[in-house]
Short mmCIF file of C-alpha atoms in Angstrom, two decimals:
data_model
loop_
_atom_site.label_atom_id
_atom_site.label_comp_id
_atom_site.label_asym_id
_atom_site.label_seq_id
_atom_site.Cartn_x
_atom_site.Cartn_y
_atom_site.Cartn_z
CA UNK A 536 40.47 -50.11 -13.32
CA UNK A 537 37.49 -50.05 -11.08
CA UNK A 538 34.75 -52.36 -12.17
CA UNK A 539 32.22 -50.10 -10.12
CA UNK A 540 31.82 -47.49 -12.84
CA UNK A 541 30.19 -44.29 -11.76
CA UNK A 542 27.88 -43.15 -14.68
CA UNK A 543 27.40 -39.44 -15.62
CA UNK A 544 23.74 -39.67 -15.32
CA UNK A 545 21.13 -42.14 -14.30
CA UNK A 546 17.38 -41.28 -14.80
CA UNK A 547 15.48 -41.64 -11.65
CA UNK A 548 12.80 -44.16 -13.10
CA UNK A 549 11.00 -46.87 -10.97
CA UNK A 550 7.84 -48.90 -10.70
CA UNK A 551 5.41 -45.95 -10.60
CA UNK A 552 6.56 -44.91 -14.09
CA UNK A 553 6.45 -48.62 -15.19
CA UNK A 554 2.84 -48.80 -13.83
CA UNK A 555 1.83 -45.68 -15.65
CA UNK A 556 3.26 -46.66 -18.84
CA UNK A 557 1.54 -50.07 -18.55
CA UNK A 558 -1.70 -48.57 -17.75
CA UNK A 559 -1.55 -46.43 -20.87
CA UNK A 560 -0.85 -49.65 -22.90
CA UNK A 561 -3.71 -51.46 -21.49
CA UNK A 562 -6.08 -48.56 -22.01
CA UNK A 563 -5.84 -49.11 -25.68
CA UNK A 564 -5.00 -45.43 -26.33
CA UNK A 565 -1.35 -45.25 -26.94
CA UNK A 566 -0.97 -42.43 -29.34
CA UNK A 567 -1.35 -38.64 -28.56
CA UNK A 568 -4.45 -38.47 -26.45
CA UNK A 569 -5.77 -37.72 -22.92
CA UNK A 570 -2.54 -38.46 -21.08
CA UNK A 571 -0.65 -36.09 -23.33
CA UNK A 572 -3.45 -33.24 -22.65
CA UNK A 573 -2.95 -34.03 -18.92
CA UNK A 574 0.77 -33.69 -19.06
CA UNK A 575 0.62 -30.44 -20.95
CA UNK A 576 -1.70 -28.96 -18.28
CA UNK A 577 0.56 -30.09 -15.50
CA UNK A 578 3.75 -28.84 -17.19
CA UNK A 579 2.24 -25.49 -17.96
CA UNK A 580 1.21 -25.03 -14.37
CA UNK A 581 4.61 -26.15 -13.04
CA UNK A 582 6.59 -23.59 -15.24
CA UNK A 583 3.92 -20.72 -14.87
CA UNK A 584 2.76 -20.58 -18.50
CA UNK A 585 -0.68 -20.50 -19.86
CA UNK A 586 -0.29 -23.14 -22.28
CA UNK A 587 1.90 -26.19 -23.06
CA UNK A 588 2.16 -28.24 -26.32
CA UNK A 589 3.84 -31.60 -26.21
CA UNK A 590 5.93 -32.71 -29.22
CA UNK A 591 8.51 -35.30 -29.98
CA UNK A 592 11.69 -33.71 -28.99
CA UNK A 593 13.11 -30.44 -27.92
CA UNK A 594 14.55 -29.91 -31.46
CA UNK A 595 11.10 -30.24 -32.93
CA UNK A 596 9.87 -27.79 -30.10
CA UNK A 597 12.59 -25.29 -31.11
CA UNK A 598 11.73 -25.78 -34.91
CA UNK A 599 7.96 -25.28 -34.48
CA UNK A 600 8.51 -22.10 -32.31
CA UNK A 601 10.67 -20.64 -35.16
CA UNK A 602 7.96 -21.61 -37.64
CA UNK A 603 5.40 -19.81 -35.60
CA UNK A 604 7.48 -16.88 -35.49
CA UNK A 605 7.46 -16.82 -39.37
CA UNK A 606 11.19 -16.97 -39.74
CA UNK A 607 12.72 -18.18 -43.02
CA UNK A 608 15.41 -17.68 -45.61
CA UNK A 609 17.10 -14.22 -45.49
CA UNK A 610 16.41 -13.83 -41.63
CA UNK A 611 19.19 -14.13 -39.04
CA UNK A 612 18.87 -15.49 -35.54
CA UNK A 613 21.32 -14.97 -32.67
CA UNK A 614 22.27 -18.15 -31.07
CA UNK A 615 25.09 -19.24 -28.93
CA UNK A 616 27.50 -21.65 -30.36
CA UNK A 617 28.00 -23.04 -26.98
CA UNK A 618 25.10 -25.30 -27.12
CA UNK A 619 24.15 -28.71 -28.27
CA UNK A 620 24.03 -28.42 -32.01
CA UNK A 621 20.25 -28.94 -32.16
CA UNK A 622 20.00 -25.05 -31.04
CA UNK A 623 21.60 -23.85 -34.36
CA UNK A 624 20.12 -26.65 -36.49
CA UNK A 625 16.73 -25.43 -35.57
CA UNK A 626 17.48 -22.12 -37.03
CA UNK A 627 18.76 -23.86 -40.27
CA UNK A 628 15.53 -26.20 -40.58
CA UNK A 629 13.69 -22.94 -41.20
CA UNK A 630 16.06 -21.63 -43.78
CA UNK A 631 17.26 -18.85 -41.56
CA UNK A 632 20.93 -18.20 -40.76
CA UNK A 633 22.26 -18.73 -37.17
CA UNK A 634 24.53 -15.96 -36.00
CA UNK A 635 26.80 -17.13 -33.22
CA UNK A 636 27.26 -15.06 -30.25
CA UNK A 637 29.77 -15.42 -27.43
CA UNK A 638 28.65 -16.20 -23.76
CA UNK A 639 29.26 -15.09 -20.15
CA UNK A 640 32.34 -16.98 -18.95
CA UNK A 641 30.65 -17.78 -15.56
CA UNK A 642 27.20 -19.05 -16.80
CA UNK A 643 27.91 -20.02 -20.38
CA UNK A 644 24.87 -18.01 -21.51
CA UNK A 645 24.19 -15.26 -23.91
CA UNK A 646 24.15 -11.79 -22.50
CA UNK A 647 22.63 -8.58 -23.77
CA UNK A 648 26.15 -7.27 -24.68
CA UNK A 649 27.18 -10.52 -26.51
CA UNK A 650 23.94 -10.42 -28.57
CA UNK A 651 24.23 -6.71 -29.17
CA UNK A 652 27.76 -7.33 -30.47
CA UNK A 653 26.57 -9.46 -33.40
CA UNK A 654 23.20 -8.13 -33.97
CA UNK A 655 22.62 -6.78 -37.67
CA UNK A 656 19.68 -5.16 -39.49
CA UNK A 657 18.75 -8.97 -40.56
CA UNK A 658 18.42 -10.12 -37.06
CA UNK A 659 14.71 -11.26 -36.68
CA UNK A 660 14.95 -13.16 -33.32
CA UNK A 661 17.27 -14.19 -30.38
CA UNK A 662 17.53 -17.86 -29.39
CA UNK A 663 18.92 -17.96 -25.83
CA UNK A 664 19.80 -21.19 -23.98
CA UNK A 665 19.59 -21.88 -20.21
CA UNK A 666 22.81 -23.83 -20.50
CA UNK A 667 23.13 -27.03 -18.43
CA UNK A 668 20.17 -25.69 -16.34
CA UNK A 669 22.01 -22.43 -15.34
CA UNK A 670 19.33 -19.84 -15.97
CA UNK A 671 20.24 -16.94 -18.43
CA UNK A 672 19.41 -13.57 -17.40
CA UNK A 673 16.15 -13.54 -19.27
CA UNK A 674 14.71 -10.42 -17.77
CA UNK A 675 17.67 -8.41 -18.98
CA UNK A 676 17.46 -10.22 -22.47
CA UNK A 677 13.59 -9.81 -22.57
CA UNK A 678 13.93 -6.16 -22.06
CA UNK A 679 16.76 -5.71 -24.66
CA UNK A 680 14.81 -7.69 -27.27
CA UNK A 681 11.64 -5.49 -26.61
CA UNK A 682 13.87 -2.38 -27.34
CA UNK A 683 15.25 -4.07 -30.39
CA UNK A 684 11.81 -4.99 -31.39
CA UNK A 685 12.85 -8.72 -31.91
CA UNK A 686 11.37 -11.83 -30.30
CA UNK A 687 13.17 -13.84 -27.71
CA UNK A 688 12.90 -17.65 -27.94
CA UNK A 689 14.21 -19.61 -24.88
CA UNK A 690 16.03 -22.98 -25.15
CA UNK A 691 14.96 -24.41 -21.82
CA UNK A 692 15.92 -27.91 -22.74
CA UNK A 693 17.84 -28.43 -19.56
CA UNK A 694 16.16 -25.96 -17.30
CA UNK A 695 12.97 -27.51 -15.62
CA UNK A 696 12.79 -26.36 -12.17
CA UNK A 697 15.57 -23.70 -12.38
CA UNK A 698 14.53 -20.03 -11.50
CA UNK A 699 15.47 -16.74 -12.77
CA UNK A 700 14.59 -13.44 -10.65
CA UNK A 701 12.82 -15.73 -8.20
CA UNK A 702 10.49 -17.22 -10.83
CA UNK A 703 10.29 -20.47 -12.61
CA UNK A 704 12.42 -20.44 -15.93
CA UNK A 705 9.71 -20.31 -18.63
CA UNK A 706 7.35 -18.01 -16.75
CA UNK A 707 6.68 -15.05 -18.91
CA UNK A 708 8.51 -16.35 -21.92
CA UNK A 709 7.06 -15.46 -25.31
CA UNK A 710 7.88 -19.07 -26.23
CA UNK A 711 10.21 -21.76 -24.53
CA UNK A 712 11.21 -25.22 -25.66
CA UNK A 713 11.98 -28.18 -23.38
CA UNK A 714 13.46 -31.41 -23.48
CA UNK A 715 12.59 -34.85 -21.90
CA UNK A 716 15.64 -36.81 -23.18
CA UNK A 717 17.12 -39.20 -20.57
CA UNK A 718 20.05 -36.86 -19.83
CA UNK A 719 17.34 -34.30 -18.52
CA UNK A 720 15.99 -34.23 -15.13
CA UNK A 721 12.44 -35.18 -16.17
CA UNK A 722 12.50 -37.75 -18.99
CA UNK A 723 9.88 -39.57 -21.09
CA UNK A 724 12.62 -41.49 -22.99
CA UNK A 725 12.34 -39.00 -25.89
CA UNK A 726 9.89 -35.90 -26.15
CA UNK A 727 9.65 -32.25 -25.71
CA UNK A 728 7.38 -29.30 -24.87
CA UNK A 729 6.74 -25.84 -26.05
CA UNK A 730 5.13 -23.22 -23.44
CA UNK A 731 3.68 -19.94 -24.35
CA UNK A 732 1.20 -17.58 -23.02
CA UNK A 733 -0.43 -16.89 -26.27
CA UNK A 734 -3.49 -19.09 -27.01
CA UNK A 735 -3.52 -18.33 -30.64
CA UNK A 736 0.12 -19.65 -30.94
CA UNK A 737 -0.62 -22.65 -28.85
CA UNK A 738 -3.54 -23.59 -31.14
CA UNK A 739 -1.39 -23.21 -34.32
CA UNK A 740 1.47 -25.20 -32.71
CA UNK A 741 -1.04 -28.05 -31.89
CA UNK A 742 -2.19 -28.01 -35.50
CA UNK A 743 1.45 -27.93 -36.79
CA UNK A 744 2.66 -30.90 -34.77
CA UNK A 745 -0.15 -32.96 -36.29
CA UNK A 746 -0.05 -32.33 -40.03
CA UNK A 747 -1.72 -29.06 -39.79
CA UNK A 748 -5.10 -30.62 -39.03
CA UNK A 749 -7.83 -28.58 -37.54
CA UNK A 750 -9.18 -31.36 -35.48
CA UNK A 751 -6.67 -33.84 -33.67
CA UNK A 752 -7.07 -37.57 -33.67
CA UNK A 753 -8.28 -37.49 -30.12
CA UNK A 754 -10.99 -34.95 -30.75
CA UNK A 755 -12.13 -37.08 -33.62
CA UNK A 756 -12.23 -40.29 -31.45
CA UNK A 757 -14.01 -38.46 -28.76
CA UNK A 758 -16.99 -37.16 -30.85
CA UNK A 759 -20.05 -39.28 -31.24
CA UNK A 760 -20.47 -37.67 -34.74
CA UNK A 761 -18.31 -37.90 -37.82
CA UNK A 762 -15.67 -35.26 -37.97
CA UNK A 763 -14.30 -34.21 -41.36
CA UNK A 764 -11.01 -32.76 -40.61
CA UNK A 765 -9.20 -30.20 -42.85
CA UNK A 766 -5.46 -29.45 -43.32
CA UNK A 767 -5.14 -25.82 -42.93
CA UNK A 768 -1.35 -25.70 -43.70
CA UNK A 769 1.56 -27.85 -44.28
CA UNK A 770 2.52 -29.33 -40.95
CA UNK A 771 4.47 -32.03 -39.39
CA UNK A 772 4.31 -35.26 -37.47
CA UNK A 773 5.97 -34.26 -34.20
CA UNK A 774 3.29 -35.89 -31.75
CA UNK A 775 4.15 -37.29 -28.35
CA UNK A 776 2.63 -40.65 -27.35
CA UNK A 777 0.36 -41.22 -24.19
CA UNK A 778 2.94 -43.73 -23.14
CA UNK A 779 5.50 -41.03 -22.75
CA UNK A 780 3.04 -38.60 -21.23
CA UNK A 781 1.99 -41.27 -18.64
CA UNK A 782 5.73 -41.55 -17.57
CA UNK A 783 6.15 -37.72 -17.71
CA UNK A 784 3.36 -37.12 -15.30
CA UNK A 785 5.03 -39.32 -12.66
CA UNK A 786 8.37 -37.64 -13.47
CA UNK A 787 6.76 -34.24 -12.88
CA UNK A 788 5.58 -35.38 -9.44
CA UNK A 789 9.14 -36.16 -8.47
CA UNK A 790 10.62 -32.98 -9.70
CA UNK A 791 10.95 -31.20 -6.36
CA UNK A 792 12.75 -34.16 -4.88
CA UNK A 793 15.21 -34.41 -7.70
CA UNK A 794 16.08 -30.83 -7.82
CA UNK A 795 16.59 -30.69 -3.96
CA UNK A 796 18.98 -33.65 -4.03
CA UNK A 797 20.92 -32.39 -7.09
CA UNK A 798 21.38 -28.99 -5.44
CA UNK A 799 22.54 -30.91 -2.27
CA UNK A 800 25.05 -32.96 -4.31
CA UNK A 801 26.13 -29.71 -6.12
CA UNK A 802 26.67 -27.84 -3.00
CA UNK A 803 28.64 -30.79 -1.58
CA UNK A 804 30.88 -30.98 -4.89
CA UNK A 805 31.63 -27.26 -4.33
CA UNK A 806 32.75 -27.80 -0.90
CA UNK A 807 34.90 -30.71 -1.75
CA UNK A 808 36.63 -29.15 -4.79
CA UNK A 809 37.14 -25.75 -3.11
CA UNK A 810 40.87 -26.54 -2.17
CA UNK A 811 41.73 -28.14 -5.54
CA UNK A 812 43.70 -25.49 -7.41
CA UNK A 813 42.90 -25.00 -11.04
CA UNK A 814 39.34 -26.09 -10.98
CA UNK A 815 36.39 -23.51 -11.25
CA UNK A 816 33.21 -25.19 -10.66
CA UNK A 817 29.69 -24.11 -11.99
CA UNK A 818 27.59 -21.96 -9.59
CA UNK A 819 24.42 -20.31 -9.22
CA UNK A 820 24.24 -16.88 -11.08
CA UNK A 821 23.27 -13.78 -8.89
CA UNK A 822 19.96 -13.71 -10.89
CA UNK A 823 18.81 -17.14 -10.26
CA UNK A 824 19.27 -20.75 -9.08
CA UNK A 825 20.10 -23.64 -11.24
CA UNK A 826 18.78 -27.22 -11.13
CA UNK A 827 22.24 -28.35 -11.83
CA UNK A 828 21.09 -30.67 -14.82
CA UNK A 829 24.82 -30.72 -15.40
CA UNK A 830 27.60 -30.13 -13.02
CA UNK A 831 30.75 -28.92 -14.95
CA UNK A 832 34.03 -27.75 -13.91
CA UNK A 833 36.44 -25.43 -15.94
CA UNK A 834 40.16 -26.19 -15.94
CA UNK A 835 42.24 -23.14 -15.27
CA UNK A 836 45.50 -22.74 -17.20
CA UNK A 837 47.55 -23.85 -13.98
CA UNK A 838 45.77 -27.27 -13.91
CA UNK A 839 48.50 -29.84 -14.58
CA UNK A 840 46.85 -31.98 -17.15
CA UNK A 841 44.49 -31.14 -20.02
CA UNK A 842 40.77 -31.74 -20.39
CA UNK A 843 41.18 -34.82 -22.59
CA UNK A 844 43.88 -36.53 -20.38
CA UNK A 845 41.75 -35.82 -17.32
CA UNK A 846 38.80 -37.57 -18.93
CA UNK A 847 40.99 -40.55 -19.79
CA UNK A 848 42.37 -40.57 -16.16
CA UNK A 849 38.81 -40.34 -14.69
CA UNK A 850 37.73 -43.32 -17.01
CA UNK A 851 40.58 -45.33 -15.65
CA UNK A 852 39.45 -44.61 -12.15
CA UNK A 853 36.08 -45.86 -13.05
CA UNK A 854 34.41 -42.27 -13.19
CA UNK A 855 32.38 -41.58 -16.43
CA UNK A 856 32.71 -37.84 -17.08
CA UNK A 857 31.96 -36.09 -20.38
CA UNK A 858 33.61 -33.17 -22.28
CA UNK A 859 31.84 -30.01 -21.52
CA UNK A 860 29.38 -28.16 -23.60
CA UNK A 861 30.14 -28.34 -27.39
CA UNK A 862 30.87 -25.43 -29.57
CA UNK A 863 28.55 -25.71 -32.58
CA UNK A 864 30.82 -23.51 -34.90
CA UNK A 865 33.84 -25.81 -34.54
CA UNK A 866 31.78 -28.93 -35.76
CA UNK A 867 32.16 -30.11 -39.42
CA UNK A 868 28.44 -29.49 -39.95
CA UNK A 869 29.23 -25.63 -39.70
CA UNK A 870 32.67 -25.69 -41.58
CA UNK A 871 32.78 -22.44 -43.55
CA UNK A 872 30.20 -20.67 -41.40
CA UNK A 873 31.88 -17.35 -40.89
CA UNK A 874 31.19 -15.21 -37.84
CA UNK A 875 32.61 -13.14 -35.12
CA UNK A 876 35.43 -14.53 -32.80
CA UNK A 877 34.08 -16.51 -29.87
CA UNK A 878 37.06 -16.64 -27.36
CA UNK A 879 34.83 -17.55 -24.20
CA UNK A 880 32.89 -20.16 -26.16
CA UNK A 881 35.95 -21.78 -27.34
CA UNK A 882 37.68 -21.56 -23.87
CA UNK A 883 34.73 -23.14 -22.15
CA UNK A 884 34.11 -25.88 -24.74
CA UNK A 885 37.99 -26.83 -24.68
CA UNK A 886 38.62 -26.78 -20.98
CA UNK A 887 35.62 -28.00 -19.33
CA UNK A 888 34.17 -31.40 -18.17
CA UNK A 889 30.91 -32.52 -16.93
CA UNK A 890 31.01 -34.73 -13.66
CA UNK A 891 28.58 -37.40 -12.63
CA UNK A 892 25.49 -36.14 -10.93
CA UNK A 893 22.16 -38.06 -10.37
CA UNK A 894 19.40 -38.31 -7.83
CA UNK A 895 20.73 -41.70 -6.33
CA UNK A 896 24.40 -40.74 -6.27
CA UNK A 897 25.92 -41.60 -2.95
CA UNK A 898 28.45 -39.61 -1.02
CA UNK A 899 30.72 -42.50 -1.31
CA UNK A 900 30.53 -42.27 -5.23
CA UNK A 901 30.94 -38.62 -5.04
CA UNK A 902 34.04 -38.96 -2.78
CA UNK A 903 35.46 -41.28 -5.53
CA UNK A 904 35.05 -38.57 -8.25
CA UNK A 905 36.74 -35.90 -6.17
CA UNK A 906 39.49 -38.30 -5.12
CA UNK A 907 40.28 -38.96 -8.91
CA UNK A 908 40.16 -35.39 -9.48
CA UNK A 909 42.43 -34.58 -6.52
CA UNK A 910 44.99 -37.27 -7.79
CA UNK A 911 45.42 -35.51 -11.20
CA UNK A 912 45.66 -32.06 -9.50
CA UNK A 913 48.57 -33.36 -7.68
CA UNK A 914 50.46 -34.42 -10.67
#
């Protein structure tokens, strides 16, 4: 076994992020404050949204988005099962029912047809995911949802910097939720963001993340007069810290370089894997470009080893790969949750794996990954 293990992901963090975090600590303001506000403005500008609201995670971003839509018990929300379980869980957090729809086999994303196949009179929203950074065809989904008179929420956890129809993912979204987990391209350790063009929603989301207060802690401290806050509704403690936001501002400035490098590596993977039979790599869809937050391959039936055996062989060769995207409906948390058959979802979840891809990855490391795959393909 190689001792030089290749990780599946390494965040691109360095001295600049360390200095920014240190400056936030030394400023004496470490909770949600001016750096969070600056991060929100920069993020909104980057994705082409009018407003951004920083929160503690993408899960809380999804939860607050569904709260803002007024969803609750008795409502159904169409979601992909092929996603991290937080997508479906957010629907349950508001007391609504997730209804699992199948996905496109090439992108792993919902389509208008797969949504329409499970839509019912109780459907009150669609929650679409830009899976692994591959953009969903949101323009088609938005048009369909407008015809159905139901809102479209975008789970853009992995999609910062991806494009759909030549525009940044998130631009024009009714509401979109984002993640800054370390597996994502832009990271703040933990953290999330909600973007929207609706000023009223943004104001309410800012209240909801801070216990429903009508005046934030930062506003109270900035005032030279006493501010007696009111609690307008039952809210949550979903705030981001200024330390996280300081790191996020630096990371956002490196985004173009990170995406360019990831796309270079993805193109090189595709060229190197082209002649290996039985492997289908993820690619850009016709309607957009991926940031390749995850680079996955799908094993075809003629590949000589199964997914789990291939993961074990890669691990023995010093390559840290991961199983492909999970299927939430197959997890114990959703046992007994009945729904329509999801053959594409189950096929992708069962037969795909995520390969190492990170900004500082070298060609030598990438060649090792491909050599390990090639060895198993030759069995």
